[in-house]
Short mmCIF file of C-alpha atoms in Angstrom, two decimals:
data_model
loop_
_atom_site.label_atom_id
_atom_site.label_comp_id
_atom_site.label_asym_id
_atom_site.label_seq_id
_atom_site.Cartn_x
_atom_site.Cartn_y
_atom_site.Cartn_z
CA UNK A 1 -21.09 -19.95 -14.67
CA UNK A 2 -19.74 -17.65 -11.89
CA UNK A 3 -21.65 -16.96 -8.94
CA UNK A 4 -19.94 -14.73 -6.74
CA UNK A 5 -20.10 -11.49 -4.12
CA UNK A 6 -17.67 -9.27 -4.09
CA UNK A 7 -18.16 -6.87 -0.84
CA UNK A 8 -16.40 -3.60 -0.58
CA UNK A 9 -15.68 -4.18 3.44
CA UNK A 10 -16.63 -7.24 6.02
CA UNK A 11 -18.39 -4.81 8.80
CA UNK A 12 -19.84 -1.36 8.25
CA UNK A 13 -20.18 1.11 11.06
CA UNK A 14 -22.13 0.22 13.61
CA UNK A 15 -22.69 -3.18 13.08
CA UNK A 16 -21.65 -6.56 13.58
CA UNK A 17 -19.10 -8.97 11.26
CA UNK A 18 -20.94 -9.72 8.16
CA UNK A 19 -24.38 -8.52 9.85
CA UNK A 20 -25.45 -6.26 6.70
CA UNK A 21 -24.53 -8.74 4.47
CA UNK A 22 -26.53 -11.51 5.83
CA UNK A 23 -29.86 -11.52 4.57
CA UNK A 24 -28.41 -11.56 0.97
CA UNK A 25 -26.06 -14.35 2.22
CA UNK A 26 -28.54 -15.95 3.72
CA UNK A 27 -30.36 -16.29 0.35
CA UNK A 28 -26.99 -16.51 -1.98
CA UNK A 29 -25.87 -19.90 -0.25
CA UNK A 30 -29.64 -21.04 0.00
CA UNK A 31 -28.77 -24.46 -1.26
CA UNK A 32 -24.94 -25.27 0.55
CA UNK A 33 -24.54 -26.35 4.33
CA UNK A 34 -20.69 -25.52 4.50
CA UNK A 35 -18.67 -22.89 3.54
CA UNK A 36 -14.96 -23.07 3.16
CA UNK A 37 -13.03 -20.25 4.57
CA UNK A 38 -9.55 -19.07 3.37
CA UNK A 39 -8.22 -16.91 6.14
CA UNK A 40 -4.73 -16.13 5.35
CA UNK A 41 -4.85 -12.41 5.29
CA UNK A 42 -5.11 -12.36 8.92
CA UNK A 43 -6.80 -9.07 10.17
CA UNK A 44 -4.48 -7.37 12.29
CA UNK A 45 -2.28 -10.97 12.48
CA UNK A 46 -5.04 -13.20 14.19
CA UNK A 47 -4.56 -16.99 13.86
CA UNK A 48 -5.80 -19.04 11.08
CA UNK A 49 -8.25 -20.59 13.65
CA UNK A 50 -9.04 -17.49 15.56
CA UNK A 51 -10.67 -16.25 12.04
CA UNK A 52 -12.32 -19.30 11.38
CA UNK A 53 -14.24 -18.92 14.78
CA UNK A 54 -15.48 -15.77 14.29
CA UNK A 55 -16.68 -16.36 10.92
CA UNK A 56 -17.88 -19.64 11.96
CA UNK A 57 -20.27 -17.75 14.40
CA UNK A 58 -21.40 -14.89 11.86
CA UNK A 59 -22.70 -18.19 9.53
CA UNK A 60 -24.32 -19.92 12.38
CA UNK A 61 -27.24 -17.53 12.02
CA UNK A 62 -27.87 -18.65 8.53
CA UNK A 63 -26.99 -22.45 9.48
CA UNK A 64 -23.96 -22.71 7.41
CA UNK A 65 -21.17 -24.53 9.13
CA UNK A 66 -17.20 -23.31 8.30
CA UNK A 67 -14.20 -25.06 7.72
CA UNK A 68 -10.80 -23.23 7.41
CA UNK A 69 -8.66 -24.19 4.40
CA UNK A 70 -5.74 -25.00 7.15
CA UNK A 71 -7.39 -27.73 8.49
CA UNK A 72 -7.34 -29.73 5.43
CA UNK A 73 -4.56 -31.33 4.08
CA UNK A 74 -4.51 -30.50 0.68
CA UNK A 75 -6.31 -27.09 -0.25
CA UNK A 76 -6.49 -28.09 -3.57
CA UNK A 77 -8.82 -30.50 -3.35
CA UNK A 78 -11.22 -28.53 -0.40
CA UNK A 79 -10.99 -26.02 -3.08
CA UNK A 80 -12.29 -27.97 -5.68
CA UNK A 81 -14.61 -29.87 -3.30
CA UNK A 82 -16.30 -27.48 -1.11
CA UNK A 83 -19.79 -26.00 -1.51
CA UNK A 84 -19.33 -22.24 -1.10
CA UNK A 85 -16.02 -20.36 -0.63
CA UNK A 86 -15.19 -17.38 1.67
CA UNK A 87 -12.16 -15.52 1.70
CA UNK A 88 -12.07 -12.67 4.75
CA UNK A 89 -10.24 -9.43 4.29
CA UNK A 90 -6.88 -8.53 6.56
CA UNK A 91 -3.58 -7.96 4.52
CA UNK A 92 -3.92 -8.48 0.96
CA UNK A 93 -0.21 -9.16 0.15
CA UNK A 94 -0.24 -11.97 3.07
CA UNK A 95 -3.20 -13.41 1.16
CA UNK A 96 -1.63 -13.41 -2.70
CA UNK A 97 1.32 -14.58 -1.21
CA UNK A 98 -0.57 -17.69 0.91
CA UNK A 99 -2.32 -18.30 -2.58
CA UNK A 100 0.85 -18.65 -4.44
CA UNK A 101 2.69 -20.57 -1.32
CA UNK A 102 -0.27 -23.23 -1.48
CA UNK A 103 -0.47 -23.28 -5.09
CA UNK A 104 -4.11 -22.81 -5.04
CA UNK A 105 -4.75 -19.73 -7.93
CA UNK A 106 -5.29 -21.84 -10.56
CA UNK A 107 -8.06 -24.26 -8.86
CA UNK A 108 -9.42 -21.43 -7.32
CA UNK A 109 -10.47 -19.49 -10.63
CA UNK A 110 -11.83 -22.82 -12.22
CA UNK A 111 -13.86 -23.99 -9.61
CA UNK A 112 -15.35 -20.10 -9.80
CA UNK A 113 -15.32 -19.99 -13.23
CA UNK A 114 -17.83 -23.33 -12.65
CA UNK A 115 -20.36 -21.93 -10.20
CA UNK A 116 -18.73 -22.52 -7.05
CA UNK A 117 -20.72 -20.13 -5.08
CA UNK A 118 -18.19 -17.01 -3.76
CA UNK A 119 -17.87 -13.98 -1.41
CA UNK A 120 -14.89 -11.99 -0.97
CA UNK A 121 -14.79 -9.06 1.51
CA UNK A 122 -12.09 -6.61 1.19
CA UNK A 123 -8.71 -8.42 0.75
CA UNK A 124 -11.20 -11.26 -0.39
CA UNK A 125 -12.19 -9.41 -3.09
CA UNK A 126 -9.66 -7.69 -4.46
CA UNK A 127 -8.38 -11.24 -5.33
CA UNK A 128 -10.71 -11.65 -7.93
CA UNK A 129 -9.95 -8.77 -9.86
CA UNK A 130 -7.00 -9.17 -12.49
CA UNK A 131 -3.95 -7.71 -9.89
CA UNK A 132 -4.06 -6.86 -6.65
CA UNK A 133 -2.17 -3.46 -7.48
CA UNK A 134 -4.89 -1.15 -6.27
CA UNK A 135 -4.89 -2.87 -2.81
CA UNK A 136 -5.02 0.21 0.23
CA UNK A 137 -3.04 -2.56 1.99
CA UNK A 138 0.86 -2.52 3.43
CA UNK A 139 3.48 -4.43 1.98
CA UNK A 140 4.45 -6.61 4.90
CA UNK A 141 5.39 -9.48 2.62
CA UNK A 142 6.86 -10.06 -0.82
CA UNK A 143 4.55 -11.98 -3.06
CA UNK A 144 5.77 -13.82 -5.71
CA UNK A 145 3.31 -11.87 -8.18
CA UNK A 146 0.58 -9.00 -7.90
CA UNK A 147 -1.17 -11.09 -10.57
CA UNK A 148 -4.65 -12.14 -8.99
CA UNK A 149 -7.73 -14.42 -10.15
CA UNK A 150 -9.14 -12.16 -12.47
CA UNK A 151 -12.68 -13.38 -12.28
CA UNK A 152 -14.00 -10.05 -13.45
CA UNK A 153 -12.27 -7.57 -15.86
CA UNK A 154 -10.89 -4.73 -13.70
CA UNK A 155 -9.59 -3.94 -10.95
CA UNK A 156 -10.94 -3.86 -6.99
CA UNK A 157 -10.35 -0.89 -4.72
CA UNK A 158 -12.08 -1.79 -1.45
CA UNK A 159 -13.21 0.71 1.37
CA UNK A 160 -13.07 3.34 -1.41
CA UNK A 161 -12.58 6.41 0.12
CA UNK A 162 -13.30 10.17 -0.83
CA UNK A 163 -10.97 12.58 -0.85
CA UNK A 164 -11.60 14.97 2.52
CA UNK A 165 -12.38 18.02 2.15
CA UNK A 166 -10.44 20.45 4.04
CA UNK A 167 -7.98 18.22 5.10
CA UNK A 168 -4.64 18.95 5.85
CA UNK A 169 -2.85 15.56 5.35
CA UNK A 170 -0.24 16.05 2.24
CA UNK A 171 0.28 12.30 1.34
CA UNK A 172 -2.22 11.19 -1.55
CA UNK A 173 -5.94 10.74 -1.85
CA UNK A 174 -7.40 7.70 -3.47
CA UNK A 175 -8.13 9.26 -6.40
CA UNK A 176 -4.70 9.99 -6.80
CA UNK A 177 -3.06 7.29 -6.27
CA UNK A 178 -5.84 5.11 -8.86
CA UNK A 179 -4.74 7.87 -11.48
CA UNK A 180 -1.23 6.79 -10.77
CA UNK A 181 -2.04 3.52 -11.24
CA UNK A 182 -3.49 4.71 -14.68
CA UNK A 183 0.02 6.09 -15.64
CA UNK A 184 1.24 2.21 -15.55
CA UNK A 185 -1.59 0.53 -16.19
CA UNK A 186 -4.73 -0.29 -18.30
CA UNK A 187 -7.02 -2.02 -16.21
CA UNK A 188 -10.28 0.00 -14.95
CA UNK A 189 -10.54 0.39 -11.19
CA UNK A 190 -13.80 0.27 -9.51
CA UNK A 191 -13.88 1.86 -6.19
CA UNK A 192 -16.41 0.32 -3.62
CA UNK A 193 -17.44 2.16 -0.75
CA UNK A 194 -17.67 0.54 2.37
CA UNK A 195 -21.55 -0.82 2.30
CA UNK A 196 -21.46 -1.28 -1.43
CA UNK A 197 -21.20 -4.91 -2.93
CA UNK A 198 -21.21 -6.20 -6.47
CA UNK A 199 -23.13 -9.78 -7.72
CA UNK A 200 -21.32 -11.64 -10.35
CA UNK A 201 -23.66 -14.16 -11.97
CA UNK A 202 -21.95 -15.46 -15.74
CA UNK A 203 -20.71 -12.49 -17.31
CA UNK A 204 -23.62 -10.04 -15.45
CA UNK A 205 -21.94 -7.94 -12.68
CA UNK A 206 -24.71 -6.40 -10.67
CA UNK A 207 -23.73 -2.96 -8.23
CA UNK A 208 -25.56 -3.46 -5.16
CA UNK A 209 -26.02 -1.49 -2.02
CA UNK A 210 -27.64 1.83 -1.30
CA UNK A 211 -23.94 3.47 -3.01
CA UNK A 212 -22.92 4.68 -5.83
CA UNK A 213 -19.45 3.77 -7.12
CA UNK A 214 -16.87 5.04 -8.83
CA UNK A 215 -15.30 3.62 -12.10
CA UNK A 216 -11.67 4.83 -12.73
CA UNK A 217 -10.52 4.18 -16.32
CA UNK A 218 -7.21 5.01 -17.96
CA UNK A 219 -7.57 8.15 -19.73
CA UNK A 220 -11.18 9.12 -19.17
CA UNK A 221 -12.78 11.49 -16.59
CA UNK A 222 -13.68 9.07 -13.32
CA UNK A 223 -17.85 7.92 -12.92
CA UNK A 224 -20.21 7.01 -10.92
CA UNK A 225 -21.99 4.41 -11.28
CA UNK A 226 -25.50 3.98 -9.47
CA UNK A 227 -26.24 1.10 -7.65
CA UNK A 228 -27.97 -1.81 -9.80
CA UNK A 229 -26.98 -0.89 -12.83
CA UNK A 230 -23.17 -1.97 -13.65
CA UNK A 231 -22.51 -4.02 -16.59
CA UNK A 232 -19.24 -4.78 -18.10
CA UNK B 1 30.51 9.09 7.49
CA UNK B 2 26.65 9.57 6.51
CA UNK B 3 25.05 12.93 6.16
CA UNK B 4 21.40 12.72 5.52
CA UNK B 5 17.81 14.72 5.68
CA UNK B 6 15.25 11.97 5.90
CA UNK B 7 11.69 13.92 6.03
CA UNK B 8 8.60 12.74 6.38
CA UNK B 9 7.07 15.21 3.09
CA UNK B 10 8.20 17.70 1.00
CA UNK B 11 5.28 20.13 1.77
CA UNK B 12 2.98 20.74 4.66
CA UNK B 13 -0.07 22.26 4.70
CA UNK B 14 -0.40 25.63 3.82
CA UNK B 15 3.72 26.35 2.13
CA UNK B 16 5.41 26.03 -1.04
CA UNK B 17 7.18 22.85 -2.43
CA UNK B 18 10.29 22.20 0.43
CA UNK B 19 9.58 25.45 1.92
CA UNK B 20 9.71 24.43 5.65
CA UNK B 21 12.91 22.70 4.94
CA UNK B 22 14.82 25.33 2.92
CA UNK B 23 16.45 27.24 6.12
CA UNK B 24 17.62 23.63 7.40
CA UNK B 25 19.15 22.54 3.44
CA UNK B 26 20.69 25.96 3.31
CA UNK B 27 22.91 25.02 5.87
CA UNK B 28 22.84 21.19 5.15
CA UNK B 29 24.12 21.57 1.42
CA UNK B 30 25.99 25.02 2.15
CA UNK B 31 29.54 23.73 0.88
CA UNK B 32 28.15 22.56 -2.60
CA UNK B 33 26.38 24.09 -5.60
CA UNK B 34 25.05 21.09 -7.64
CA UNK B 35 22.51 18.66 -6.58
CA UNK B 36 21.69 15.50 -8.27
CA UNK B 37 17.77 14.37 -8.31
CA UNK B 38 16.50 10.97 -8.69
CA UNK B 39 12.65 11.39 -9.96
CA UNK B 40 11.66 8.13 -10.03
CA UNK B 41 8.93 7.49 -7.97
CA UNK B 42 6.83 10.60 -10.51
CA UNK B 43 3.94 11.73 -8.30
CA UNK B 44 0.61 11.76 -10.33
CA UNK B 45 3.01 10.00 -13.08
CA UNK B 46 4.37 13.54 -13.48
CA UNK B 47 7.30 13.46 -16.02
CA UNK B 48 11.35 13.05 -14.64
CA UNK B 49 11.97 16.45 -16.72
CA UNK B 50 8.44 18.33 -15.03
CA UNK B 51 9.85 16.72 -11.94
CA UNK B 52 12.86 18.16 -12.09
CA UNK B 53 11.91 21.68 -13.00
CA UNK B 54 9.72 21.65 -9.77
CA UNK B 55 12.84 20.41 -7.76
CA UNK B 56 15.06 23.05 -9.53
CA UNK B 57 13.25 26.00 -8.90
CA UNK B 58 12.87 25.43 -5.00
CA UNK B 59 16.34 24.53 -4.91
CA UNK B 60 17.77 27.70 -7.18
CA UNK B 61 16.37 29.45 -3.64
CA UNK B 62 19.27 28.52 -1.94
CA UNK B 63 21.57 28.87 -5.49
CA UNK B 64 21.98 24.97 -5.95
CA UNK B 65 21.60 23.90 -9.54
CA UNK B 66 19.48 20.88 -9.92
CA UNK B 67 20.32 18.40 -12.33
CA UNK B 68 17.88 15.00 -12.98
CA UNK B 69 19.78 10.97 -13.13
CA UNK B 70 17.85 10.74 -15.84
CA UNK B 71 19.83 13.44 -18.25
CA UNK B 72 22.95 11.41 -17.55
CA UNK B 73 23.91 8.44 -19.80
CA UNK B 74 25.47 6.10 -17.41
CA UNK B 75 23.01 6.71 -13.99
CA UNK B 76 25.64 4.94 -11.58
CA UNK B 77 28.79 7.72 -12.93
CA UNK B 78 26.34 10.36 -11.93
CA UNK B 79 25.90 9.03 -8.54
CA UNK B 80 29.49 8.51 -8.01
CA UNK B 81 30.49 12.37 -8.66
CA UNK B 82 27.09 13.72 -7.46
CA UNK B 83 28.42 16.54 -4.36
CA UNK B 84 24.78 15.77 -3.23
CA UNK B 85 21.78 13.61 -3.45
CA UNK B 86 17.79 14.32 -3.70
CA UNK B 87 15.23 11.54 -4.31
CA UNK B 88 11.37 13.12 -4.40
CA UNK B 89 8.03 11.53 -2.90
CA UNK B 90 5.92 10.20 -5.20
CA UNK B 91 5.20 5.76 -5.72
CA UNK B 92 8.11 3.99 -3.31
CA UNK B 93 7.19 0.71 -5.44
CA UNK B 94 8.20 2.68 -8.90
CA UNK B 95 11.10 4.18 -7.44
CA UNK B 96 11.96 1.23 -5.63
CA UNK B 97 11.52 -0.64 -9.44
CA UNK B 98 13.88 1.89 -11.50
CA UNK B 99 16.69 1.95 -9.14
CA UNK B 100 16.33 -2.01 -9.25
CA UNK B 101 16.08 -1.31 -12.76
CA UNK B 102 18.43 1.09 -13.20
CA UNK B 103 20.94 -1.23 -11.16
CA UNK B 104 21.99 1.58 -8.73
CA UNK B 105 21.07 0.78 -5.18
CA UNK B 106 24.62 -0.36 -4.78
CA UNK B 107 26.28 2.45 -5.79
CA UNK B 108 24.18 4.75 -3.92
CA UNK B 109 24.64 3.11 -0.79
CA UNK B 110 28.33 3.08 -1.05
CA UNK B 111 28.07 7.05 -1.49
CA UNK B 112 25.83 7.77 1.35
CA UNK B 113 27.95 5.59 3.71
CA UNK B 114 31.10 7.67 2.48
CA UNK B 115 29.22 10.48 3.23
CA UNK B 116 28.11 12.10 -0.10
CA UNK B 117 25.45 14.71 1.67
CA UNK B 118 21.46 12.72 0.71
CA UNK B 119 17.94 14.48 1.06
CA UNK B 120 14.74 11.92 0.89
CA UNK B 121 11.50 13.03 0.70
CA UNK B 122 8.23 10.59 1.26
CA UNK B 123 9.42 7.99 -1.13
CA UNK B 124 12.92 9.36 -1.18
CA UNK B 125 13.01 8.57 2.87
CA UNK B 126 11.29 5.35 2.94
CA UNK B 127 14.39 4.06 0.64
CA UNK B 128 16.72 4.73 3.43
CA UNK B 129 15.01 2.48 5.26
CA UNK B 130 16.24 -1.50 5.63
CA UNK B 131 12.64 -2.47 3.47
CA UNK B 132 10.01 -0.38 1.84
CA UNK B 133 7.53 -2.91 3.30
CA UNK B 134 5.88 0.32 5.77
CA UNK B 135 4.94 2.43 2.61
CA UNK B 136 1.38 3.81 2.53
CA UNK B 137 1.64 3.59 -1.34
CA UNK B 138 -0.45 1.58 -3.73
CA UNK B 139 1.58 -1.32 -5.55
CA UNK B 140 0.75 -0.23 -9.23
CA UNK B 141 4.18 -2.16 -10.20
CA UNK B 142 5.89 -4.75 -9.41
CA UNK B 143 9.79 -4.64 -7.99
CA UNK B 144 12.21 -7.56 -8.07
CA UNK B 145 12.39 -6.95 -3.97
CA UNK B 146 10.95 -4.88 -1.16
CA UNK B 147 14.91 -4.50 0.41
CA UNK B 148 15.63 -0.82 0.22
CA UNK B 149 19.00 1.03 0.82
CA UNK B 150 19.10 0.06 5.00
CA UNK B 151 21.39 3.01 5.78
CA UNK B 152 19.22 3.54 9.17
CA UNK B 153 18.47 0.61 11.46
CA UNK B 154 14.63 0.39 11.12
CA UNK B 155 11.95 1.30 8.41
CA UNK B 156 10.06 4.93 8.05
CA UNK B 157 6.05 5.26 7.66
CA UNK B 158 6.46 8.70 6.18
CA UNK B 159 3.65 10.89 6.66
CA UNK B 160 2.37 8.84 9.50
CA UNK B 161 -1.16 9.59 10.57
CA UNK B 162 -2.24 9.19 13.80
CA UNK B 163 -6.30 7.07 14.18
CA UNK B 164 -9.07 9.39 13.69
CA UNK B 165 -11.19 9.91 16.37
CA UNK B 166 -14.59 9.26 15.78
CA UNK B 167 -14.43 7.69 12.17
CA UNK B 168 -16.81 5.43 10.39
CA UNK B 169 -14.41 4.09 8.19
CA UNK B 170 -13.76 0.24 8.89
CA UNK B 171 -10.58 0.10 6.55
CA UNK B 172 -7.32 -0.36 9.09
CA UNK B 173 -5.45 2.76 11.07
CA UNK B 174 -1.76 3.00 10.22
CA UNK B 175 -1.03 1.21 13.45
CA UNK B 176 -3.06 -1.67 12.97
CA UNK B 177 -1.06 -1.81 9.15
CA UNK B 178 2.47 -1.46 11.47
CA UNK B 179 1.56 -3.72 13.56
CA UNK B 180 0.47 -6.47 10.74
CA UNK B 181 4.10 -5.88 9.71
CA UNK B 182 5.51 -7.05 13.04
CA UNK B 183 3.27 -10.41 12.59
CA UNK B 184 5.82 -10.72 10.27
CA UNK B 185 8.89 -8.25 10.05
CA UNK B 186 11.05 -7.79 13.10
CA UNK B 187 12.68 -4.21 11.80
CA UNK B 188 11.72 -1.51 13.96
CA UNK B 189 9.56 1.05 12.22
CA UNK B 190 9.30 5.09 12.84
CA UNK B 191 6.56 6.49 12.15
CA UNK B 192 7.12 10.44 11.05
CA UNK B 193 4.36 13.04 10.88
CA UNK B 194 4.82 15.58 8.33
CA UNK B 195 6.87 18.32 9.37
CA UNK B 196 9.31 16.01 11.15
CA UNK B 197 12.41 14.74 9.74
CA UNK B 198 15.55 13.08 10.83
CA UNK B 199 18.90 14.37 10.82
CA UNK B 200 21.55 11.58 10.42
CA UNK B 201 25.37 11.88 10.94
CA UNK B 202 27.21 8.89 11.18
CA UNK B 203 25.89 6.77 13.63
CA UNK B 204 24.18 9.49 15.17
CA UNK B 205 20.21 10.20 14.73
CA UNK B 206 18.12 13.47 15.39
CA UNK B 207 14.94 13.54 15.36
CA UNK B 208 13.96 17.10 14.03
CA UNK B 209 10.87 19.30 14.11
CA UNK B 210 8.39 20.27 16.72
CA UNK B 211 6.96 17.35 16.48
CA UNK B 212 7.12 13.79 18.83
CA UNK B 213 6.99 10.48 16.31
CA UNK B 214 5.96 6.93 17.19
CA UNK B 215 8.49 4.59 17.36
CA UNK B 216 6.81 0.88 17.15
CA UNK B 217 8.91 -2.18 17.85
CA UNK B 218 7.64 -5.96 17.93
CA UNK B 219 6.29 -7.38 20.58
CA UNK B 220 5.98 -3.70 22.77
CA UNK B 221 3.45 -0.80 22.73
CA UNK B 222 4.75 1.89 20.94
CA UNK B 223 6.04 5.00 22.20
CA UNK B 224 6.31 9.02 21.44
CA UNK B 225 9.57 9.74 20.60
CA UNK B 226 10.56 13.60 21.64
CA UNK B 227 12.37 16.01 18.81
CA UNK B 228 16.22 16.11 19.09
CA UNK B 229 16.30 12.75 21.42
CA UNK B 230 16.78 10.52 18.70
CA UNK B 231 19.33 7.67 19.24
CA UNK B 232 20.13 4.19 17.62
#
């Protein structure tokens, strides 16, 4: 039975890594000691163990230690060993393409499909959605597939964004460039704003945060959806 | 000999559909009366034909009759005979998809090295590019590659944005995305505000506009590139 968080962003503004998330976290992995962390979409190109140190010290307040999937030799079976899982945002085509390099897609949806215990910020979580096509990311690297885990039914757009009004910038708004997705596409989008996380227990998705957010479906009028009450 | 209008948009704020531009393609395309437009990358999923008709009426300003790729049977024949080129913003990973699909990056490179005269727009410039790895669009398909038409030495970020000052949002800046690509990518990458465009001729490249635009290489800071000093 899945068991997962799903977090818009990593850090809202104003606060430290993972600091509004922690008293949930702190009472999601209640019962684990270790967390294993996948870092390969490298924030602005850090090292594999650079990330792993920082979110080492963000679980250190809730006792958890962390282990980065590089310093095992086969991910497969720290996958399907380890107590909790976290995979950290950075570039989301860097990560797919990691996940397909280390062969690790498949083990990683059954050991969430079991309970394994999950968060995903940001590149993290778009991963569990069915592609990764409504990523805000660059494509620095050529994955060999936009197909992701597909833990829940529709698609992730992380740090969901507003159109602003008033601005002057010509190149597309969010919205427009989910509707485009629509044109090519069936699978809903839900866009999270940053501070906005969902909780995935079985087949129950739970919208959580003080946020609304907004569901994008292929030929329908977008909605919002208030916080607590998201079912699918 | 190449002879090519690479702009950053087709619009800026506050004017009509390539209505900055038009003085500098009256002179650019002032020896032929037929343009042929590739609508591929269909912003908002518009249609090739509504595409087209949008194209053709800014163009029938300067008395050049605008005729789509996609009213021709054999795509590649219509590039060879084309006395000029235009391919439209819109999705660079659609566009980049149908001329994969279409099989005609080939043949459209050969003509723009022999000098067949090209205008790019948004997606239609980030093609001329060696990669379309620097696009700010969202991957809603899937290509067979991310290698583009390379007839400049480096990549475009069309309608680069400088950071905001002062923002809350926690999702990255465009230089923290360029910079990502140099973890990985060693092609030099232009960022172009809208407004600014280059002007190639051979070997030779302008940058045009009043505005500066941010060269970023790997490895060294970036730096403000001054209108008309151009060189590669």
């Amino acid at each position: 039975m899945k068991n997962m968080i799903i977090a818009s962003t990593s850090t809202i503004y104003g606060s430290g890594y993972l600091e509004y998330l922690l008293p949930t976290l702190n009472d999601f992995f209640k019962n684990i000691k270790t967390i294993l962390f996948i870092p390969y979409a490298r924030p602005s190109g850090i090292s594999y163990n650079e990330y792993t140190n920082i979110v080492a010290k963000a679980f250190s307040k809730i006792d958890i230690v962390v282990q980065g999937i590089h310093q095992f030799d086969n991910p497969n079976i720290a996958i399907e060993k380890a107590e909790g899982i976290f995979t950290g945002g950075g570039n989301t085509f860097e990560l797919v393409n990691q996940l397909y390099r280390h062969d690790i897609l498949v083990t990683l949806k059954k050991v969430l499909e079991n309970g394994t215990p999950y968060l995903g910020t940001s590149a993290g979580s778009n991963i569990c959605g069915v592609t990764m096509m409504t990523t805000n990311d660059m494509p620095i690297v050529y994955p060999p597939s936009f197909t992701t885990l597909g833990c829940i039914p529709f698609n992730i757009n992380a740090h969901y964004l507003d159109p602003i009004k008033g601005s002057t910038h010509k190149g597309e708004t969010r919205e427009t460039r989910i509707k485009e997705f629509h044109v090519f596409n069936n699978t809903p989008v839900l866009g999270l704003r940053e501070g906005s996380w969902l909780e995935v227990l079985g087949n129950k998705i739970c919208l959580c945060g003080n946020l609304t957010a907004r569901l994008f479906q292929k030929d329908k009028e977008p909605i919002e959806l208030e916080s607590g009450g998201l079912r699918f």
